[in-house]
XYZ file of C-alpha atoms in Angstrom:
343
model
C 1.408 10.711 -5.914
C 1.889 10.402 -9.652
C -0.435 11.933 -12.220
C -1.886 8.542 -13.133
C -2.602 7.730 -9.489
C -4.241 11.139 -9.041
C -6.297 10.675 -12.190
C -7.596 7.295 -11.061
C -8.460 8.485 -7.552
C -10.023 11.734 -8.790
C -12.321 9.717 -11.060
C -13.348 7.351 -8.259
C -13.930 10.266 -5.888
C -16.167 12.108 -8.366
C -18.041 8.907 -9.248
C -18.851 8.668 -5.538
C -20.327 12.176 -5.449
C -17.357 13.685 -3.598
C -14.904 16.419 -4.604
C -11.146 15.937 -5.188
C -8.723 18.821 -4.640
C -5.641 18.511 -6.866
C -2.606 20.129 -5.239
C 0.452 20.525 -7.446
C 2.948 23.009 -8.814
C 2.191 25.034 -11.925
C 2.703 23.059 -15.108
C 2.424 19.527 -13.710
C -0.692 18.798 -15.771
C -3.606 19.254 -13.363
C -5.855 20.832 -15.984
C -4.960 18.231 -18.611
C -5.733 15.516 -16.078
C -9.259 16.890 -15.660
C -9.658 17.273 -19.429
C -8.710 13.623 -19.922
C -11.287 12.502 -17.364
C -13.949 14.600 -19.101
C -13.093 13.125 -22.501
C -12.952 9.551 -21.247
C -16.293 9.845 -19.441
C -18.030 11.760 -22.272
C -18.658 14.809 -20.116
C -18.624 18.477 -20.951
C -16.044 20.481 -19.027
C -16.439 23.955 -17.535
C -13.206 25.511 -16.252
C -13.622 28.334 -13.742
C -10.352 30.171 -13.029
C -11.499 31.559 -9.700
C -8.558 33.925 -9.258
C -9.769 35.873 -12.301
C -13.470 35.927 -11.434
C -15.534 38.630 -9.805
C -18.355 37.586 -7.469
C -20.956 38.249 -10.164
C -19.104 35.974 -12.583
C -19.500 33.064 -10.201
C -22.900 33.572 -8.603
C -24.743 35.482 -11.334
C -26.220 38.984 -11.267
C -29.272 40.083 -9.243
C -32.568 40.884 -10.930
C -36.107 41.733 -9.835
C -38.952 39.306 -10.362
C -42.426 39.816 -8.873
C -41.035 42.462 -6.527
C -38.384 40.041 -5.288
C -34.655 39.951 -5.854
C -33.492 36.842 -7.675
C -30.137 35.930 -9.134
C -29.768 35.146 -12.796
C -27.841 31.994 -13.608
C -24.214 32.771 -14.506
C -23.248 32.132 -18.116
C -21.158 29.083 -17.190
C -24.009 27.295 -15.413
C -24.694 23.871 -17.002
C -28.178 23.349 -18.385
C -27.988 19.556 -18.640
C -26.448 16.530 -16.937
C -22.968 15.034 -17.319
C -20.824 18.102 -16.735
C -17.572 18.505 -14.835
C -17.127 21.865 -13.095
C -13.407 22.524 -12.569
C -12.731 25.079 -9.813
C -9.191 26.108 -10.729
C -6.886 28.136 -8.427
C -9.396 27.789 -5.618
C -6.917 29.067 -3.027
C -6.652 32.386 -4.858
C -10.376 33.012 -5.090
C -11.652 36.338 -3.793
C -12.851 36.288 -0.204
C -16.300 37.488 -1.230
C -17.043 34.379 -3.311
C -15.925 31.751 -0.783
C -19.382 31.377 0.694
C -20.721 30.712 -2.772
C -18.028 28.072 -3.280
C -18.991 26.459 0.019
C -22.649 26.411 -1.006
C -21.664 24.813 -4.296
C -19.629 22.155 -2.489
C -22.225 21.407 0.173
C -25.554 21.754 -1.615
C -24.519 21.619 -5.293
C -26.312 24.896 -5.761
C -25.809 28.673 -5.810
C -28.760 30.721 -4.582
C -31.867 29.393 -6.385
C -29.916 27.528 -9.067
C -29.310 23.802 -8.483
C -26.705 21.900 -10.471
C -28.170 19.276 -12.805
C -28.080 15.722 -11.550
C -24.791 13.863 -12.008
C -22.678 17.020 -12.225
C -19.156 16.428 -10.934
C -16.995 18.965 -9.116
C -13.197 19.036 -8.946
C -10.869 21.747 -7.654
C -7.169 22.539 -7.920
C -4.575 24.775 -6.339
C -0.850 25.352 -6.216
C 0.927 24.379 -2.984
C 1.643 27.048 -0.346
C 5.307 27.417 -1.322
C 4.492 29.189 -4.589
C 5.467 32.864 -4.833
C 2.026 34.440 -4.880
C 0.079 35.419 -1.783
C -1.964 32.712 -0.110
C -5.353 33.326 1.418
C -6.445 31.724 4.635
C -8.999 29.288 3.220
C -6.300 26.702 2.515
C -5.935 26.122 6.269
C -9.627 26.410 7.156
C -10.653 22.958 8.472
C -14.313 23.494 7.568
C -13.330 24.255 3.990
C -10.737 21.503 3.607
C -13.043 18.863 5.066
C -15.176 19.149 1.917
C -12.370 17.716 -0.235
C -10.257 14.658 -0.814
C -6.805 16.241 -1.090
C -4.567 14.667 -3.747
C -0.996 15.985 -3.657
C 0.571 15.489 -7.089
C 4.271 15.106 -7.869
C 4.551 13.765 -11.419
C 7.410 11.524 -12.430
C 9.887 12.805 -14.996
C 8.406 10.445 -17.599
C 4.916 11.785 -16.931
C 6.137 15.370 -17.246
C 7.936 14.597 -20.503
C 4.749 13.086 -21.908
C 2.911 16.254 -20.914
C 5.700 18.375 -22.462
C 5.250 16.504 -25.748
C 1.528 17.265 -25.714
C 2.305 20.935 -25.090
C 4.868 20.947 -27.945
C 7.675 22.223 -25.754
C 11.033 22.629 -27.545
C 13.339 19.618 -27.683
C 16.058 21.620 -25.943
C 13.948 21.782 -22.796
C 12.779 18.177 -22.930
C 16.291 16.855 -23.561
C 17.687 18.937 -20.711
C 15.109 17.638 -18.224
C 15.673 14.094 -19.475
C 19.392 14.405 -18.726
C 18.991 16.541 -15.597
C 15.745 15.438 -13.915
C 16.756 17.098 -10.639
C 15.948 20.463 -12.245
C 12.317 19.587 -12.961
C 11.136 20.664 -9.522
C 14.183 20.763 -7.209
C 13.417 20.481 -3.525
C 9.716 20.842 -4.142
C 7.939 18.061 -2.298
C 4.292 18.945 -2.648
C 2.486 19.523 0.629
C -0.586 21.512 1.503
C 0.971 22.206 4.920
C -2.436 21.937 6.512
C -3.348 20.036 9.641
C -5.922 17.607 8.278
C -7.733 15.651 10.969
C -10.494 13.044 10.870
C -14.081 14.051 11.584
C -17.481 12.351 11.328
C -17.876 14.021 7.923
C -14.512 12.778 6.649
C -15.261 9.182 7.662
C -18.592 9.399 5.835
C -16.950 10.779 2.702
C -14.207 8.145 2.805
C -16.827 5.419 3.080
C -18.615 6.776 0.010
C -15.495 6.375 -2.110
C -14.294 3.066 -0.670
C -17.570 1.474 -1.783
C -16.463 2.090 -5.384
C -13.010 0.505 -5.038
C -12.058 -3.123 -5.553
C -10.224 -4.957 -2.781
C -6.996 -4.728 -4.775
C -7.449 -0.995 -5.323
C -8.086 -0.482 -1.623
C -4.685 -2.006 -0.901
C -2.982 -0.048 -3.681
C -4.612 3.336 -3.100
C -6.330 3.120 0.281
C -3.688 5.025 2.219
C -3.355 7.800 -0.366
C -7.110 8.184 -0.517
C -7.565 8.181 3.257
C -4.691 10.578 3.929
C -6.373 13.158 1.695
C -9.445 13.313 3.942
C -8.249 12.005 7.347
C -4.652 13.210 7.505
C -1.588 10.975 7.290
C -1.529 9.746 10.903
C -5.112 8.489 11.042
C -4.869 7.208 7.455
C -1.821 5.075 8.274
C -3.481 3.383 11.230
C -6.770 2.950 9.374
C -5.254 1.536 6.180
C -3.084 -0.935 8.083
C -6.112 -2.126 10.014
C -8.576 -2.196 7.119
C -6.514 -3.250 4.108
C -3.624 -5.290 5.511
C -3.655 -8.275 7.822
C -0.951 -6.974 10.157
C -0.971 -8.661 13.591
C -0.826 -6.585 16.748
C 2.168 -6.596 19.078
C 0.668 -9.058 21.558
C -0.087 -11.597 18.811
C 3.509 -11.337 17.611
C 5.390 -11.602 20.897
C 3.090 -14.112 22.624
C 1.632 -16.150 19.768
C 4.360 -15.828 17.149
C 1.968 -14.568 14.462
C 4.519 -13.251 11.993
C 3.616 -12.960 8.282
C 5.866 -14.953 5.958
C 6.221 -12.175 3.395
C 6.035 -8.511 4.298
C 6.430 -5.260 2.426
C 8.578 -2.532 3.954
C 5.600 -0.545 5.278
C 4.290 -3.694 7.001
C 7.684 -4.329 8.595
C 7.875 -0.752 9.834
C 4.358 -0.995 11.210
C 5.134 -4.192 13.131
C 8.321 -2.757 14.652
C 6.502 0.439 15.646
C 3.686 -1.556 17.257
C 6.116 -3.632 19.316
C 8.082 -0.528 20.314
C 4.863 1.150 21.442
C 3.815 -1.982 23.305
C 6.954 -2.226 25.428
C 7.131 1.545 25.912
C 3.615 1.817 27.316
C 3.062 -1.350 29.379
C 2.671 -0.820 33.104
C 4.458 -2.732 35.856
C 1.517 -5.028 36.535
C 1.439 -6.275 32.949
C 5.230 -6.467 32.794
C 5.183 -8.722 35.867
C 2.809 -11.133 34.110
C 4.912 -11.124 30.938
C 8.040 -12.131 32.853
C 6.407 -15.556 33.235
C 6.262 -15.761 29.423
C 9.870 -14.692 28.905
C 10.971 -17.815 27.002
C 8.040 -17.606 24.602
C 8.525 -13.857 24.061
C 12.240 -14.263 23.398
C 11.743 -17.119 20.948
C 9.099 -15.146 19.031
C 11.296 -12.046 18.878
C 14.133 -14.168 17.502
C 11.696 -15.553 14.950
C 10.844 -11.960 14.032
C 14.539 -11.115 13.658
C 14.782 -13.640 10.815
C 11.798 -12.097 8.999
C 12.770 -8.407 9.043
C 15.893 -6.464 8.019
C 18.655 -6.363 10.628
C 18.547 -2.594 11.059
C 14.803 -2.735 11.753
C 15.251 -5.395 14.418
C 18.241 -3.624 15.956
C 16.103 -0.519 16.478
C 13.827 -2.674 18.633
C 16.793 -4.151 20.518
C 18.130 -0.661 21.249
C 14.799 0.344 22.731
C 14.653 -2.779 24.911
C 18.173 -2.022 26.087
C 17.150 1.500 27.088
C 14.022 0.268 28.862
C 16.055 -2.339 30.765
C 17.534 0.519 32.797
C 14.132 1.479 34.191
C 13.206 0.486 37.726
C 10.462 -2.031 38.356
C 9.120 -4.992 36.430
C 9.288 -3.300 33.024
C 13.040 -2.869 33.374
C 13.389 -6.454 34.607
C 11.320 -7.801 31.700
C 13.342 -5.951 29.073
C 16.628 -6.950 30.718
C 15.652 -10.636 30.638
C 14.595 -10.355 26.976
C 17.945 -8.805 26.033
C 19.740 -11.590 27.893
C 17.723 -14.312 26.168
C 17.971 -13.013 22.609
C 21.689 -12.422 23.031
C 22.489 -16.061 23.749
C 19.926 -18.069 21.785
C 20.899 -18.839 18.183
């Protein structure tokens, strides 16, 4: 996603009491993004570069009080509301402070120190293809499930704006402007982690969706959901929740085909119909043979509403299935025959 998309979603996520994890290559503007949010929301910002911190820097030092060991608050600990705590380079943090990070994420506290009300947390990391060593927390499902993962790939224009703010030489900016392929060649950002839905992730997603308008749900719903559910579950969920896409049976039997569709809606419809014909059993196929004229007419109607190559992919599948024995093969063979001769 772009920097502006990440900025908007990060704000909504933090407003909902959840924690965004910004994943992007060095120099894309993750820190500046957080600074802008802090300035625009009138919050003080604390940046913790975890890769450079010792355990005592994060959790505070032990002391004795009334014959008991207590931990002093670390010097970065906020003493009032309306702070943003930025956990930078979280994937490079020392193993010994991960439990403290988890406690901060889960309970908004470290030992006996509780974060002031309305304190926001945000984290960042570089993707796994960077040159430095990666530690195993970036693939730990229990750890990742605490975040909404936002994978950032800024546009060239966004990077040039950032370069202007950083006062980079004109030679560099002009070169990237003329040769944008050298900005981050072959570097699609991916956490390379197997994110899956869980009861916790659905709860967290619900918290954030409550703060989005209906339009924003359509514009950002998939990106938001994929960062906490994984791309597969997010795709199915967003299509069901944010778009009125009919199922395969409604299309082939009732002719419910939207008049105007975006490319992702077209792809979803074709995939649903492909899955439908691929998975029906012989008993259902036998019943559908009695509806062959209706099915064929509706598929021809669909062919006029989607690109030719998309429809041909469906025809190729039906042709392959027509070679199967039983009623499924017979059904698909009759469909191919009908749609081949009806104008």
